[in-house]
Short mmCIF file of C-alpha atoms in Angstrom, two decimals:
data_model
loop_
_atom_site.label_atom_id
_atom_site.label_comp_id
_atom_site.label_asym_id
_atom_site.label_seq_id
_atom_site.Cartn_x
_atom_site.Cartn_y
_atom_site.Cartn_z
CA UNK A 1 -34.16 16.43 -88.55
CA UNK A 2 -31.36 13.80 -86.72
CA UNK A 3 -32.17 16.34 -83.69
CA UNK A 4 -35.11 16.61 -83.63
CA UNK A 5 -35.60 12.52 -83.91
CA UNK A 6 -33.26 12.66 -81.25
CA UNK A 7 -35.38 15.29 -79.02
CA UNK A 8 -38.47 13.05 -80.01
CA UNK A 9 -36.74 10.03 -78.62
CA UNK A 10 -35.83 11.79 -75.69
CA UNK A 11 -39.47 12.85 -75.40
CA UNK A 12 -40.90 9.66 -75.65
CA UNK A 13 -38.35 8.04 -73.22
CA UNK A 14 -39.48 10.70 -70.45
CA UNK A 15 -43.16 10.19 -71.32
CA UNK A 16 -42.18 6.17 -70.84
CA UNK A 17 -40.75 6.76 -67.57
CA UNK A 18 -43.18 9.44 -66.42
CA UNK A 19 -46.25 6.64 -67.05
CA UNK A 20 -44.29 4.06 -65.22
CA UNK A 21 -43.83 6.00 -62.26
CA UNK A 22 -48.08 7.13 -62.36
CA UNK A 23 -48.46 3.50 -62.82
CA UNK A 24 -46.17 2.54 -59.25
CA UNK A 25 -48.34 5.82 -57.71
CA UNK A 26 -51.55 4.73 -58.56
CA UNK A 27 -50.71 1.41 -57.58
CA UNK A 28 -49.32 2.43 -53.87
CA UNK A 29 -52.73 4.64 -53.72
CA UNK A 30 -54.53 1.95 -55.09
CA UNK A 31 -53.25 -0.48 -52.33
CA UNK A 32 -53.78 2.75 -49.41
CA UNK A 33 -57.14 2.84 -50.85
CA UNK A 34 -58.08 -1.19 -50.56
CA UNK A 35 -55.88 -0.76 -46.68
CA UNK A 36 -58.37 2.18 -45.81
CA UNK A 37 -61.29 0.37 -46.85
CA UNK A 38 -60.41 -3.06 -45.51
CA UNK A 39 -59.85 -0.48 -42.03
CA UNK A 40 -62.87 0.58 -42.87
CA UNK A 41 -64.70 -2.65 -42.94
CA UNK A 42 -63.35 -3.36 -39.91
CA UNK A 43 -64.05 -0.48 -37.82
CA UNK A 44 -68.55 -1.86 -37.08
CA UNK A 45 -66.80 -5.03 -35.89
CA UNK A 46 -64.60 -2.88 -33.50
CA UNK A 47 -67.72 -0.66 -32.62
CA UNK A 48 -69.95 -3.48 -32.02
CA UNK A 49 -67.27 -5.46 -29.39
CA UNK A 50 -67.19 -1.83 -27.82
CA UNK A 51 -70.61 -1.53 -27.49
CA UNK A 52 -70.88 -5.02 -26.15
CA UNK A 53 -67.97 -3.90 -23.32
CA UNK A 54 -69.74 -0.76 -22.30
CA UNK A 55 -73.11 -3.14 -21.83
CA UNK A 56 -71.08 -5.50 -19.69
CA UNK A 57 -69.83 -2.76 -17.78
CA UNK A 58 -73.30 -0.61 -17.32
CA UNK A 59 -74.07 -4.57 -15.82
CA UNK A 60 -71.63 -4.41 -13.34
CA UNK A 61 -72.80 -3.85 -9.81
CA UNK A 62 -72.34 -1.43 -7.83
CA UNK A 63 -71.89 -0.50 -4.13
CA UNK A 64 -75.86 -0.88 -4.27
CA UNK A 65 -77.40 -2.79 -6.29
CA UNK A 66 -81.47 -3.85 -5.87
CA UNK A 67 -82.33 -7.16 -7.26
CA UNK A 68 -85.87 -8.20 -9.37
CA UNK A 69 -86.64 -10.06 -5.54
CA UNK A 70 -85.84 -7.27 -3.60
CA UNK A 71 -82.62 -8.19 -2.02
CA UNK A 72 -79.83 -5.25 -1.57
CA UNK A 73 -76.12 -5.67 -2.26
CA UNK A 74 -73.71 -3.69 -0.18
CA UNK A 75 -69.85 -3.78 -0.54
CA UNK A 76 -67.72 -4.16 2.65
CA UNK A 77 -67.75 -0.48 4.66
CA UNK A 78 -70.13 1.14 7.36
CA UNK A 79 -73.89 0.42 6.16
CA UNK A 80 -76.39 3.10 7.85
CA UNK A 81 -79.68 1.17 7.80
CA UNK A 82 -82.45 3.94 6.20
CA UNK A 83 -80.09 5.36 4.15
CA UNK A 84 -77.90 2.76 2.43
CA UNK A 85 -80.87 0.22 2.67
CA UNK A 86 -84.63 0.72 4.27
CA UNK A 87 -85.34 -0.75 7.49
CA UNK A 88 -86.91 -4.51 8.17
CA UNK A 89 -86.34 -7.71 8.64
CA UNK A 90 -83.56 -9.59 6.20
CA UNK A 91 -81.83 -12.53 5.61
CA UNK A 92 -78.25 -12.08 5.21
CA UNK A 93 -75.27 -13.86 3.28
CA UNK A 94 -71.99 -13.09 2.63
CA UNK A 95 -69.59 -13.70 -0.59
CA UNK A 96 -66.46 -14.51 1.42
CA UNK A 97 -66.00 -15.24 5.06
CA UNK A 98 -66.23 -11.64 6.65
CA UNK A 99 -67.47 -10.19 9.98
CA UNK A 100 -70.73 -8.77 10.25
CA UNK A 101 -70.81 -6.24 13.29
CA UNK A 102 -73.65 -4.05 14.79
CA UNK A 103 -73.00 -2.37 17.47
CA UNK A 104 -75.40 -1.08 20.57
CA UNK A 105 -74.24 0.98 23.15
CA UNK A 106 -76.80 0.77 25.20
CA UNK A 107 -77.04 -3.26 25.94
CA UNK A 108 -73.66 -4.79 24.84
CA UNK A 109 -75.56 -8.20 24.93
CA UNK A 110 -77.90 -6.61 21.87
CA UNK A 111 -74.63 -6.29 19.66
CA UNK A 112 -74.66 -8.79 16.41
CA UNK A 113 -71.18 -9.63 16.10
CA UNK A 114 -71.35 -12.67 13.40
CA UNK A 115 -68.75 -14.26 11.38
CA UNK A 116 -70.21 -15.22 8.13
CA UNK A 117 -69.40 -17.18 5.28
CA UNK A 118 -70.43 -18.87 1.81
CA UNK A 119 -72.67 -21.73 2.74
CA UNK A 120 -71.11 -23.58 -0.63
CA UNK A 121 -67.10 -23.02 0.32
CA UNK A 122 -67.74 -22.62 4.05
CA UNK A 123 -64.82 -23.91 6.42
CA UNK A 124 -66.80 -23.69 9.71
CA UNK A 125 -65.61 -21.31 10.84
CA UNK A 126 -69.05 -19.08 11.10
CA UNK A 127 -72.35 -19.57 9.89
CA UNK A 128 -74.05 -19.38 6.12
CA UNK A 129 -76.88 -16.42 6.95
CA UNK A 130 -78.46 -14.19 9.40
CA UNK A 131 -82.04 -13.28 10.51
CA UNK A 132 -82.34 -9.97 11.76
CA UNK A 133 -84.65 -6.75 12.79
CA UNK A 134 -82.67 -3.57 11.09
CA UNK A 135 -83.65 -0.38 12.96
CA UNK A 136 -83.65 2.93 11.00
CA UNK A 137 -80.66 5.03 12.07
CA UNK A 138 -77.95 1.44 12.89
CA UNK A 139 -74.52 1.38 11.95
CA UNK A 140 -73.78 -2.22 10.17
CA UNK A 141 -69.88 -3.00 9.34
CA UNK A 142 -69.50 -5.12 6.90
CA UNK A 143 -65.56 -6.53 6.55
CA UNK A 144 -64.19 -9.25 4.15
CA UNK A 145 -67.08 -10.39 2.78
CA UNK A 146 -66.58 -8.53 -0.43
CA UNK A 147 -70.07 -8.44 -1.36
CA UNK A 148 -73.27 -8.84 1.69
CA UNK A 149 -76.76 -9.25 0.38
CA UNK A 150 -79.87 -8.53 2.29
CA UNK A 151 -82.94 -10.31 1.56
CA UNK A 152 -86.24 -8.78 2.66
CA UNK A 153 -88.21 -11.13 4.62
CA UNK A 154 -91.70 -11.34 3.60
CA UNK A 155 -93.24 -14.14 5.28
CA UNK A 156 -92.53 -15.73 9.07
CA UNK A 157 -93.48 -19.31 9.71
CA UNK A 158 -93.46 -21.18 13.43
CA UNK A 159 -90.92 -23.77 13.44
CA UNK A 160 -88.89 -25.49 15.86
CA UNK A 161 -85.60 -25.19 14.63
CA UNK A 162 -84.00 -21.77 14.88
CA UNK A 163 -80.83 -20.50 12.56
CA UNK A 164 -78.54 -17.94 13.65
CA UNK A 165 -80.43 -14.52 14.27
CA UNK A 166 -83.24 -12.98 16.36
CA UNK A 167 -86.47 -14.55 16.85
CA UNK A 168 -90.18 -13.71 18.71
CA UNK A 169 -91.94 -16.22 20.99
CA UNK A 170 -95.58 -16.96 19.08
CA UNK A 171 -94.31 -15.47 16.17
CA UNK A 172 -91.43 -17.55 14.94
CA UNK A 173 -91.45 -20.53 17.58
CA UNK A 174 -94.25 -20.99 19.61
CA UNK A 175 -94.72 -20.94 23.29
CA UNK A 176 -93.68 -23.89 25.82
CA UNK A 177 -90.94 -26.20 27.34
CA UNK A 178 -88.37 -27.08 24.82
CA UNK A 179 -85.15 -29.17 25.57
CA UNK A 180 -82.26 -27.20 23.18
CA UNK A 181 -79.72 -28.87 21.14
CA UNK A 182 -77.55 -27.87 18.14
CA UNK A 183 -78.27 -29.53 14.82
CA UNK A 184 -75.16 -30.16 13.96
CA UNK A 185 -71.21 -29.93 15.32
CA UNK A 186 -70.98 -26.22 15.72
CA UNK A 187 -71.34 -24.72 19.21
CA UNK A 188 -73.59 -21.86 19.86
CA UNK A 189 -75.15 -19.54 22.19
CA UNK A 190 -78.68 -18.57 23.09
CA UNK A 191 -80.25 -15.64 24.80
CA UNK A 192 -83.98 -15.21 25.54
CA UNK A 193 -84.86 -11.72 26.32
CA UNK A 194 -88.28 -10.71 28.37
CA UNK A 195 -90.12 -7.61 26.15
CA UNK A 196 -88.86 -4.36 27.70
CA UNK A 197 -85.99 -5.51 28.97
CA UNK A 198 -82.18 -5.08 28.51
CA UNK A 199 -80.82 -8.15 30.61
CA UNK A 200 -81.29 -11.63 29.17
CA UNK A 201 -83.55 -13.93 30.87
CA UNK A 202 -81.59 -16.98 29.62
CA UNK A 203 -77.73 -16.36 28.33
CA UNK A 204 -76.41 -20.25 27.74
CA UNK A 205 -73.28 -21.64 25.61
CA UNK A 206 -74.74 -24.95 24.15
CA UNK A 207 -71.87 -27.49 22.86
CA UNK A 208 -72.54 -30.67 21.15
CA UNK A 209 -69.16 -32.29 22.84
CA UNK A 210 -70.40 -30.91 26.23
CA UNK A 211 -66.66 -28.38 26.43
CA UNK A 212 -67.87 -25.43 25.99
CA UNK A 213 -71.29 -25.52 27.34
CA UNK A 214 -73.93 -27.73 28.28
CA UNK A 215 -74.74 -30.57 25.52
CA UNK A 216 -78.69 -29.14 25.53
CA UNK A 217 -80.25 -26.71 27.81
CA UNK A 218 -83.96 -26.89 29.00
CA UNK A 219 -85.98 -23.54 28.39
CA UNK A 220 -89.21 -22.46 29.12
CA UNK A 221 -90.23 -19.82 26.41
CA UNK A 222 -93.35 -17.15 26.99
CA UNK A 223 -94.98 -15.22 24.69
CA UNK A 224 -93.41 -12.26 23.70
CA UNK A 225 -89.92 -13.15 24.57
CA UNK A 226 -87.19 -12.60 22.14
CA UNK A 227 -84.81 -14.99 21.22
CA UNK A 228 -81.51 -14.61 20.13
CA UNK A 229 -79.49 -17.41 18.25
CA UNK A 230 -76.09 -16.72 17.91
CA UNK A 231 -72.31 -18.71 16.68
CA UNK A 232 -74.45 -21.87 15.91
CA UNK A 233 -75.79 -22.27 12.41
CA UNK A 234 -79.16 -23.30 14.04
CA UNK A 235 -80.45 -25.07 17.32
CA UNK A 236 -83.24 -27.26 17.51
CA UNK A 237 -86.48 -26.93 19.82
CA UNK A 238 -87.51 -30.69 21.27
CA UNK A 239 -90.98 -29.49 23.16
CA UNK A 240 -90.59 -31.21 26.57
#
């Protein structure tokens, strides 16, 4: 009888010990389960953030991204007209200060070398934009601008102020006699070509200070001639 009581007491103590241990294990399991549930509840937020980041990454511009306006933005490097963007007439702007170069091996005067700079952050080193007719097969070198935007010119109108680029007499400016001056403090150069000619009929620098060239220039523009404005943001053509 004494032995059985001791045995019962021992077994009861053992059962209580097991119950105590089990309660600890169950509590630990409950904590782990609760932590897992909390982790599961946090996963959708993480997934949502990843989805938003993925959408943002998809919206980042590639080397050639077309905008709704039809403009094409290209990164630095060599651009081939007809491959990287269609041939046509464009207004060209750069994101940073950099070089825009088109080499013309047949006629060096028809080569284009301009420094483009952001109009809002410009340092007066270059010009804010460039208007050109880009021809199939031309290679353009873009350097330092990070991004260069080519916006198609869909309409042309006659004006007596011509910005940097290439213009046609009779389309962009009326034929006639003009006195040409710069509209700002930066000097520039004007070249005028007769139709089909490789040598310019006029090639003169114009400087508002009169140091790098004449302060003004008198010219006669004829129907069909090509006028090239270089290094100056714009030139004013005052009829005589």
